[in-house]
Short mmCIF file of C-alpha atoms in Angstrom, two decimals:
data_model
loop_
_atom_site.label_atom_id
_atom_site.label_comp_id
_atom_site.label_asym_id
_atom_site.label_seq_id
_atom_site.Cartn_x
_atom_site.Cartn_y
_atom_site.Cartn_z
CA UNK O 1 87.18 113.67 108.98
CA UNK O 2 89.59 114.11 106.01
CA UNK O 3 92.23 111.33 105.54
CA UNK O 4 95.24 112.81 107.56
CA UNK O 5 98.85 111.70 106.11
CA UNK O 6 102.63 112.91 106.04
CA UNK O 7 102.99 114.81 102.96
CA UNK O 8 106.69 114.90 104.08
CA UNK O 9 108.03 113.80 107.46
CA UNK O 10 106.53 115.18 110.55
CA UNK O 11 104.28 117.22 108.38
CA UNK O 12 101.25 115.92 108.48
CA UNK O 13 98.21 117.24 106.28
CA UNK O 14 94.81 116.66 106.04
CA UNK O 15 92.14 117.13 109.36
CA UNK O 16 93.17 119.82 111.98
CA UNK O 17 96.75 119.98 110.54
CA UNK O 18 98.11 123.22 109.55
CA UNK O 19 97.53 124.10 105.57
CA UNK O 20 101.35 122.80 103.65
CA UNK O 21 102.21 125.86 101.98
CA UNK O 22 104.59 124.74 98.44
CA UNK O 23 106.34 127.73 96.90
CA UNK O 24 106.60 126.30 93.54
CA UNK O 25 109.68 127.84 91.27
CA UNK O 26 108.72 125.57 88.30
CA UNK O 27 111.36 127.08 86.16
CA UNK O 28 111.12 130.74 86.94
CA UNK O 29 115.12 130.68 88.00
CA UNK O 30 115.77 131.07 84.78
CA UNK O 31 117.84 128.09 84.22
CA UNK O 32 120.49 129.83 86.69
CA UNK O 33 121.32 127.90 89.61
CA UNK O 34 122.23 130.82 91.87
CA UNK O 35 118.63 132.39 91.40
CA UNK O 36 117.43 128.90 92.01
CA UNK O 37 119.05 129.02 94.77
CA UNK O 38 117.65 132.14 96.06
CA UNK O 39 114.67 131.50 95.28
CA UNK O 40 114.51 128.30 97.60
CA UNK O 41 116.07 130.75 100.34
CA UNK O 42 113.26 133.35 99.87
CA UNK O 43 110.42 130.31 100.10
CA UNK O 44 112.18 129.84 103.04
CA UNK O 45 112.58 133.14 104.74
CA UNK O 46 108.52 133.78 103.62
CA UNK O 47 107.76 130.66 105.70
CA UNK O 48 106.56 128.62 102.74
CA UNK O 49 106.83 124.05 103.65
CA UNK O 50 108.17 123.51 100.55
CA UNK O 51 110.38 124.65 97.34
CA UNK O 52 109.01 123.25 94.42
CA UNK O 53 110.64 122.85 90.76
CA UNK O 54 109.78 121.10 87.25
CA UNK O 55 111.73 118.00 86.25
CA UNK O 56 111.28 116.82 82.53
CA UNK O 57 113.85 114.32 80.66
CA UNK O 58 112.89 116.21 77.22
CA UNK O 59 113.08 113.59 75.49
CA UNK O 60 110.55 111.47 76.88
CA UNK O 61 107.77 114.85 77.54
CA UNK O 62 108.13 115.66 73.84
CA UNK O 63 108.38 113.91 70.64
CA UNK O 64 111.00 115.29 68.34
CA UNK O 65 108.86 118.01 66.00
CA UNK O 66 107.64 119.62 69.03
CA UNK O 67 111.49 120.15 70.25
CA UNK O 68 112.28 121.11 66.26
CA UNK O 69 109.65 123.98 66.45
CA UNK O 70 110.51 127.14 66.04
CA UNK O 71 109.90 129.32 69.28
CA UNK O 72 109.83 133.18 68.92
CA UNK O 73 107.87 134.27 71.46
CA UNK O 74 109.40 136.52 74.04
CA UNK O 75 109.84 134.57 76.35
CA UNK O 76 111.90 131.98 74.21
CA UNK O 77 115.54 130.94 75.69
CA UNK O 78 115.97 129.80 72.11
CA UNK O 79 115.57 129.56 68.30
CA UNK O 80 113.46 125.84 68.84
CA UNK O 81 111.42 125.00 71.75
CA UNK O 82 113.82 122.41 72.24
CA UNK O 83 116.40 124.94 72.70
CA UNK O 84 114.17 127.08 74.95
CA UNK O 85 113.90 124.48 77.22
CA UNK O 86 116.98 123.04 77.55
CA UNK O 87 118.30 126.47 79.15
CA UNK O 88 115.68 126.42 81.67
CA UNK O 89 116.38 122.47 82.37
CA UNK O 90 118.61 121.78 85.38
CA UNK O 91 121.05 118.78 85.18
CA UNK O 92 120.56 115.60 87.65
CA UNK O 93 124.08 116.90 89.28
CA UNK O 94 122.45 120.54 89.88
CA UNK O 95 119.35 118.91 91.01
CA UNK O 96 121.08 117.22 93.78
CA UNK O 97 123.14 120.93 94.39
CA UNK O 98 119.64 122.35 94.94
CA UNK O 99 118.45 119.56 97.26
CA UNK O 100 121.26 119.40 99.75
CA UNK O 101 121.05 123.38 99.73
CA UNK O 102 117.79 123.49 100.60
CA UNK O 103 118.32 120.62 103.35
CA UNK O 104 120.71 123.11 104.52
CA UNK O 105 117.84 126.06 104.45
CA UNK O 106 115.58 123.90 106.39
CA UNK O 107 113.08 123.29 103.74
CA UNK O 108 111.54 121.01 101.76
CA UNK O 109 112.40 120.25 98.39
CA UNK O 110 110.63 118.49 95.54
CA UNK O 111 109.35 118.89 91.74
CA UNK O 112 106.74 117.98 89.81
CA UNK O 113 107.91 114.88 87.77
CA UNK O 114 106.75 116.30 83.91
CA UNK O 115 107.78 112.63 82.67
CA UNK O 116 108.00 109.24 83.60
CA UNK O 117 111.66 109.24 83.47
CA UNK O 118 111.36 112.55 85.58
CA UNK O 119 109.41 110.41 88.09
CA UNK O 120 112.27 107.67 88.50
CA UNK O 121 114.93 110.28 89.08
CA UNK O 122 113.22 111.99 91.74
CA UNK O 123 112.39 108.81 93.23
CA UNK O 124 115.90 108.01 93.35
CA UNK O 125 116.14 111.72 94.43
CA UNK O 126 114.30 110.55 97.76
CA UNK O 127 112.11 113.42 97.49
CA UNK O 128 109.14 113.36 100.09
CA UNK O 129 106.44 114.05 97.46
CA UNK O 130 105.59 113.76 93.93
CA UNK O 131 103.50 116.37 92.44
CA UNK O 132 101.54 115.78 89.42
CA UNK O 133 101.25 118.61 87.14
CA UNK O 134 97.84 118.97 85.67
CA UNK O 135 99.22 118.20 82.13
CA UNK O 136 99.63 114.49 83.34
CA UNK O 137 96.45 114.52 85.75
CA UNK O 138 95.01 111.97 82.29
CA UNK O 139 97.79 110.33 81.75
CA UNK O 140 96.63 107.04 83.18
CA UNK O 141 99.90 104.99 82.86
CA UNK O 142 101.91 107.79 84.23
CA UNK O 143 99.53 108.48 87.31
CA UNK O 144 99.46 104.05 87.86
CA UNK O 145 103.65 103.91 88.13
CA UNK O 146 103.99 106.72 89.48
CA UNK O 147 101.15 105.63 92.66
CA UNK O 148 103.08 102.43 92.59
CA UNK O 149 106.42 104.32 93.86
CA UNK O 150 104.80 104.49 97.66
CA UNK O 151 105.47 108.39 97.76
CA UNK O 152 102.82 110.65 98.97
CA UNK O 153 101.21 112.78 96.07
CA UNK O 154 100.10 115.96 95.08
CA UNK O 155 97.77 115.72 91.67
CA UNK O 156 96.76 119.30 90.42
CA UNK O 157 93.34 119.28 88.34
CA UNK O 158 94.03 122.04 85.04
CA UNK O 159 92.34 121.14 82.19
CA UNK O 160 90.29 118.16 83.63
CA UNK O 161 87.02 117.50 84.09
CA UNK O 162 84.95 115.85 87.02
CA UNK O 163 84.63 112.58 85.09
CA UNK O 164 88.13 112.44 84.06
CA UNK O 165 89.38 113.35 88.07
CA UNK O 166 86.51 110.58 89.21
CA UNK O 167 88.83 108.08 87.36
CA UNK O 168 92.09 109.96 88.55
CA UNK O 169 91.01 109.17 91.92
CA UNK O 170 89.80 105.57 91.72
CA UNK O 171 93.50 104.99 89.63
CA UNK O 172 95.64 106.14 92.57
CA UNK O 173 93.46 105.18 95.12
CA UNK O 174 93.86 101.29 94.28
CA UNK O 175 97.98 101.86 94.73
CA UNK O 176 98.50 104.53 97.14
CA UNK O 177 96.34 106.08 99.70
CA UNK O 178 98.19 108.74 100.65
CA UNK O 179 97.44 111.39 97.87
CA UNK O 180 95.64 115.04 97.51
CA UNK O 181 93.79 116.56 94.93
CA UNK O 182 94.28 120.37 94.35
CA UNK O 183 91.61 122.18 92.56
CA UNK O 184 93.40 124.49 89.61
CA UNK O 185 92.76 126.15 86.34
CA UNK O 186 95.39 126.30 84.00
CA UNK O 187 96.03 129.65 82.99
CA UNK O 188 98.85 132.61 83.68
CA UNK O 189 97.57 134.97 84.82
CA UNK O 190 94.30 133.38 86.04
CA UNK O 191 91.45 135.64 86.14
CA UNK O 192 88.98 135.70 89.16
CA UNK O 193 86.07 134.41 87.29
CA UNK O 194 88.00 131.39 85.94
CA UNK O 195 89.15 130.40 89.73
CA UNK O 196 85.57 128.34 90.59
CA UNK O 197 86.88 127.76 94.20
CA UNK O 198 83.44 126.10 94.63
CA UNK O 199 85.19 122.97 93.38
CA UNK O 200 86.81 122.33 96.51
CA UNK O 201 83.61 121.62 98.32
CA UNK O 202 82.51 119.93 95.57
CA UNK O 203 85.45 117.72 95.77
CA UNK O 204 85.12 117.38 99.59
CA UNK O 205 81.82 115.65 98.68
CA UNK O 206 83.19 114.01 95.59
CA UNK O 207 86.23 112.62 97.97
CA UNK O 208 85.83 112.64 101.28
CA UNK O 209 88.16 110.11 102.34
CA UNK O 210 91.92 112.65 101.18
CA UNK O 211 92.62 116.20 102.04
CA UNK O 212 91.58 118.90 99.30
CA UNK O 213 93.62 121.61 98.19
CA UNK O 214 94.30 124.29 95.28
CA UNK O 215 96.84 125.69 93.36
CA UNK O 216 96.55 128.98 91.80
CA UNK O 217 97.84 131.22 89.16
CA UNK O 218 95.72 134.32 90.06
CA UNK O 219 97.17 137.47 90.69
CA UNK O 220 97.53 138.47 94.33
CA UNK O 221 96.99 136.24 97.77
CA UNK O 222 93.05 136.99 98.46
CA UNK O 223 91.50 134.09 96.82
CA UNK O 224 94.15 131.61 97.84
CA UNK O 225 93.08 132.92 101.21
CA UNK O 226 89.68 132.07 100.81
CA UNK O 227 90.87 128.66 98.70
CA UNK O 228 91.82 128.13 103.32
CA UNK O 229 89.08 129.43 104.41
CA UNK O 230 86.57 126.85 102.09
CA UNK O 231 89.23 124.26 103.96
CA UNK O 232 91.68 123.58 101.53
CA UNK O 233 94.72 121.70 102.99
CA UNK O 234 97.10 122.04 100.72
CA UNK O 235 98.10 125.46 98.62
CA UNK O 236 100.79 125.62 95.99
CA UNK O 237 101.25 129.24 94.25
CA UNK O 238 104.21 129.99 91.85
CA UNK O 239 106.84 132.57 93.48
CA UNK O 240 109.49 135.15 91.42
CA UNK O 241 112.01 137.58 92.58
CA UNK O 242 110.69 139.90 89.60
CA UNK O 243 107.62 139.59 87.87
CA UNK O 244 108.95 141.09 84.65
CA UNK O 245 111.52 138.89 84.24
CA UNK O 246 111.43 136.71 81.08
CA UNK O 247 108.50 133.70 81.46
CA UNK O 248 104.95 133.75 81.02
CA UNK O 249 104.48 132.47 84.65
CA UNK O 250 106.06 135.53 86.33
CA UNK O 251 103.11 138.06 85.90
CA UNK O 252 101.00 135.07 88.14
CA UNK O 253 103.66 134.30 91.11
CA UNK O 254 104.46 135.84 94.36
CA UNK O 255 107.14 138.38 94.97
CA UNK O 256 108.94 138.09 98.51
CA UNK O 257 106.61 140.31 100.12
CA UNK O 258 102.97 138.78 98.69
CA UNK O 259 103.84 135.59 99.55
CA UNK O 260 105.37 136.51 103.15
CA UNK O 261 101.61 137.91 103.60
CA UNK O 262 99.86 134.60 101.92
CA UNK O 263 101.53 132.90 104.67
CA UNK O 264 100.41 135.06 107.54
CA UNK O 265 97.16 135.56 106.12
CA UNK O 266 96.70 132.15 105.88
CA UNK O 267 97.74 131.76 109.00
CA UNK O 268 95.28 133.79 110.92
CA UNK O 269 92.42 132.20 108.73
CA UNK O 270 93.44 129.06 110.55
CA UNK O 271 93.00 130.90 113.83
CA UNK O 272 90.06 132.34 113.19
CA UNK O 273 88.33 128.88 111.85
CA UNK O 274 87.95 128.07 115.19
CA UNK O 275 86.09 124.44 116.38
CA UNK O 276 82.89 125.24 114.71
CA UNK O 277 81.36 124.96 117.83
CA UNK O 278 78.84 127.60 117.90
CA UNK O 279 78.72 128.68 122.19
CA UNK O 280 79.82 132.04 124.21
CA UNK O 281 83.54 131.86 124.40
CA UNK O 282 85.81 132.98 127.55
CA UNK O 283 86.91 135.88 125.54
CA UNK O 284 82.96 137.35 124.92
CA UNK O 285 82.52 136.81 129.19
CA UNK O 286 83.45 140.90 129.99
CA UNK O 287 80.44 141.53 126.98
CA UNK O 288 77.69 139.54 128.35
CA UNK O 289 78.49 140.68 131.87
CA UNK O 290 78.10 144.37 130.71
CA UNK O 291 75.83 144.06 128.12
CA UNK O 292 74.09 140.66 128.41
CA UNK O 293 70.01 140.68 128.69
CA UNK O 294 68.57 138.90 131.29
CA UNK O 295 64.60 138.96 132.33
CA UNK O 296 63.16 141.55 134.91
CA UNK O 297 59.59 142.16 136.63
CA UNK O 298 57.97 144.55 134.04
CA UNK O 299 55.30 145.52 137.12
CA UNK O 300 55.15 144.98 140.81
CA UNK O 301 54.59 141.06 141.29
CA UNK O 302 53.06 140.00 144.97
CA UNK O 303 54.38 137.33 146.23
CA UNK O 304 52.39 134.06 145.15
CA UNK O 305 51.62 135.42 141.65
CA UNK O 306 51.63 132.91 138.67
CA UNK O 307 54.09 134.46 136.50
CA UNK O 308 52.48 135.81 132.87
CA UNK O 309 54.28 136.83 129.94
CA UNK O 310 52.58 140.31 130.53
CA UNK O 311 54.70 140.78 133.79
CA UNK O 312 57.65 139.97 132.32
CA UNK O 313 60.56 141.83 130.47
CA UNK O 314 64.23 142.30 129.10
CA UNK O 315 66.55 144.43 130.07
CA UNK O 316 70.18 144.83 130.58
CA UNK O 317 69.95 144.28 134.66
CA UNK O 318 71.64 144.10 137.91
CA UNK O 319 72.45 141.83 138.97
CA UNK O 320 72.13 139.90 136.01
CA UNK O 321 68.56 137.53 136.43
CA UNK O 322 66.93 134.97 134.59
CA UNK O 323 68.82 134.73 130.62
CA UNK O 324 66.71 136.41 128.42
CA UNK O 325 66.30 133.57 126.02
CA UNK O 326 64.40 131.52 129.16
CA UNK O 327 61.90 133.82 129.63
CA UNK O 328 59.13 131.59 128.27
CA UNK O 329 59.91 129.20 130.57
CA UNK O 330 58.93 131.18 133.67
CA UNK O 331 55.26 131.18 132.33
CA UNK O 332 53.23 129.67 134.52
CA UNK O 333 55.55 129.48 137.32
CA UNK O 334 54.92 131.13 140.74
CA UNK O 335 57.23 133.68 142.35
CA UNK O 336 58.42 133.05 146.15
CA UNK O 337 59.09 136.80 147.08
CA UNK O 338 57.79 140.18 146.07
CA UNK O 339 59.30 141.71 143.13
CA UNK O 340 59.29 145.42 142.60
CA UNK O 341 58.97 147.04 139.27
CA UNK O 342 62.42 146.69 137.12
CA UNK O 343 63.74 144.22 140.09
CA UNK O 344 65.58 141.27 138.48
CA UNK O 345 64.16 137.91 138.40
CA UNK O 346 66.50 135.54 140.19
CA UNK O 347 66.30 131.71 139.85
CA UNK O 348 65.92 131.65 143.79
CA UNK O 349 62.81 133.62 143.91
CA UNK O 350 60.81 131.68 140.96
CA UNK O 351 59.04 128.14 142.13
CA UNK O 352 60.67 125.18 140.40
CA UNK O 353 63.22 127.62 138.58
CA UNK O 354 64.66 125.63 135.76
CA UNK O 355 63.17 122.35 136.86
#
């Protein structure tokens, strides 16, 4: 069984627990706080665990020529890179606006720490989680302080390798315990071929000892679906109120109504799981009375006779006899009354019935 932790409190994941669904806005508001804050709302109202956004102290995520380079790509908020993302950058003050907001919502709230610096003001934040975006899944001194907070984590995979998340998971492991892997690709849109869901049973094997999970950037709900049905525990997708809005991760998130359905779907793939005990179930009882097979006297048997396979048949009967799938084990076996042709065989007129 899966390690089974609080990912935040009285939400346990992991085990029999009931997939966390995080509705991550990264910084698809736009860098306005009233579309961040109806965005959280939405995630809410779509029954999404968790509203998710991206924290970086610039400053410390890039070096100085990288925030001096020119951005003129479409979706640039500015002339430099620097600029662009300083309009999409909420302030500490705004961050705590969006917290207590969606406290008063009645969900979740956390972002993925893009820094170290990040990482300390969310932990003074008091978020419940820290999610590691894939970016910093190999940054080794960044994954060891931020394990060292105590906070539960969330470590996406884009970009990595099996080796590299071997090491991921021995460096976290020795500080924290409570911590999820989510199988990703990094790219917007994702196509289907680049998914490889068949990671998540290969990290199942790899890890067996923390809950599995994936984050995708794919268009549409299906294969985060079947990311639940191949028992991932955790699923983050990216969510937009309007897909051609500015931003190249738009064209990969959820409207409203998609992920309203991801939710549901996933949902009934819980259901329909089941125990994976394989047996006949109280709802398949009106079936096999109708319908069920059971074994019958394929010629008149005298009383006396040592039952052959040759006498012997199946047939939907009544009253139901004998289960079909125990007819060899009348062979040999002597019958107590006369049977007619086509009567069913009942455990009361075979010798030694299911002795």
């Amino acid at each position: 069984m899966p390690l089974e932790f609080e990912l935040c409190p009285g939400k346990p994941i992991g085990g029999k627990h009931p997939c966390f669904i995080i509705a991550e806005i990264g910084q698809n508001h736009q860098g306005d706080l009233k579309i961040a804050k109806e965005m959280i709302k939405m995630a809410k109202d779509c029954g999404a665990d968790c509203a998710k956004f991206q924290k970086s102290e610039l400053v410390y995520r890039f070096n100085k020529k990288a925030l001096e380079r020119p951005y003129t790509s479409k979706n640039s908020w500015g002339k430099t890179y620097g600029e662009h993302k300083r309009h999409l950058e909420f302030s500490h003050d705004q961050y705590r606006e969006l917290q207590k907001y969606a406290t008063e919502v009645g969900i979740f709230f956390t972002a993925s720490g893009m820094d170290e610096m990040a990482v300390e003001f969310l932990h003074e934040l008091d978020v419940p989680f820290f999610k590691v975006a894939s970016a910093d899944t190999n940054n080794f001194p960044y994954l060891e302080k931020t394990a060292k907070k105590g906070r539960p984590m969330v470590v996406s995979s884009g970009m990595q390798s099996m080796d590299t998340m071997r090491r991921v998971y021995k460096t976290v492991k020795q500080h924290n315990q409570n911590f999820t892997i989510l199988q990703c690709t990094s790219a917007y849109p994702l196509e289907a071929e680049d998914v490889n869901l068949r990671v998540i049973t290969e990290y199942q094997k790899e890890f067996p000892d923390i809950p599995i999970g994936y984050s995708g950037h794919e268009s549409g709900i299906s294969i985060s679906v079947a990311a639940v049905a191949l028992g991932a525990k955790v699923i983050e997708r990216h969510i937009t109120l309007d897909k051609t809005w500015k931003g190249s991760d738009h064209e990969a998130s959820l409207i409203p109504s998609e992920l309203a359905e991801l939710v549901r779907s996933v949902r009934l793939v819980e259901r329909a799981l089941g125990s994976g005990i394989k047996q006949m179930l109280p709802c398949e009882k009106g079936c096999h009375d109708k319908l069920g097979k059971s074994v019958v006297a394929k010629v008149k048997i005298p009383k006396g006779t040592v039952l052959t396979l040759d006498m012997l048949a199946v047939k939907v009967a009544e009253p139901m006899g004998i289960p079909a799938e125990d007819i060899f084990q009348l062979v040999g076996k002597t019958v107590t009354e006369e049977l007619e042709e086509d009567d069913s065989v009942l455990p009361e007129v075979v010798d030694s019935c299911g002795k």
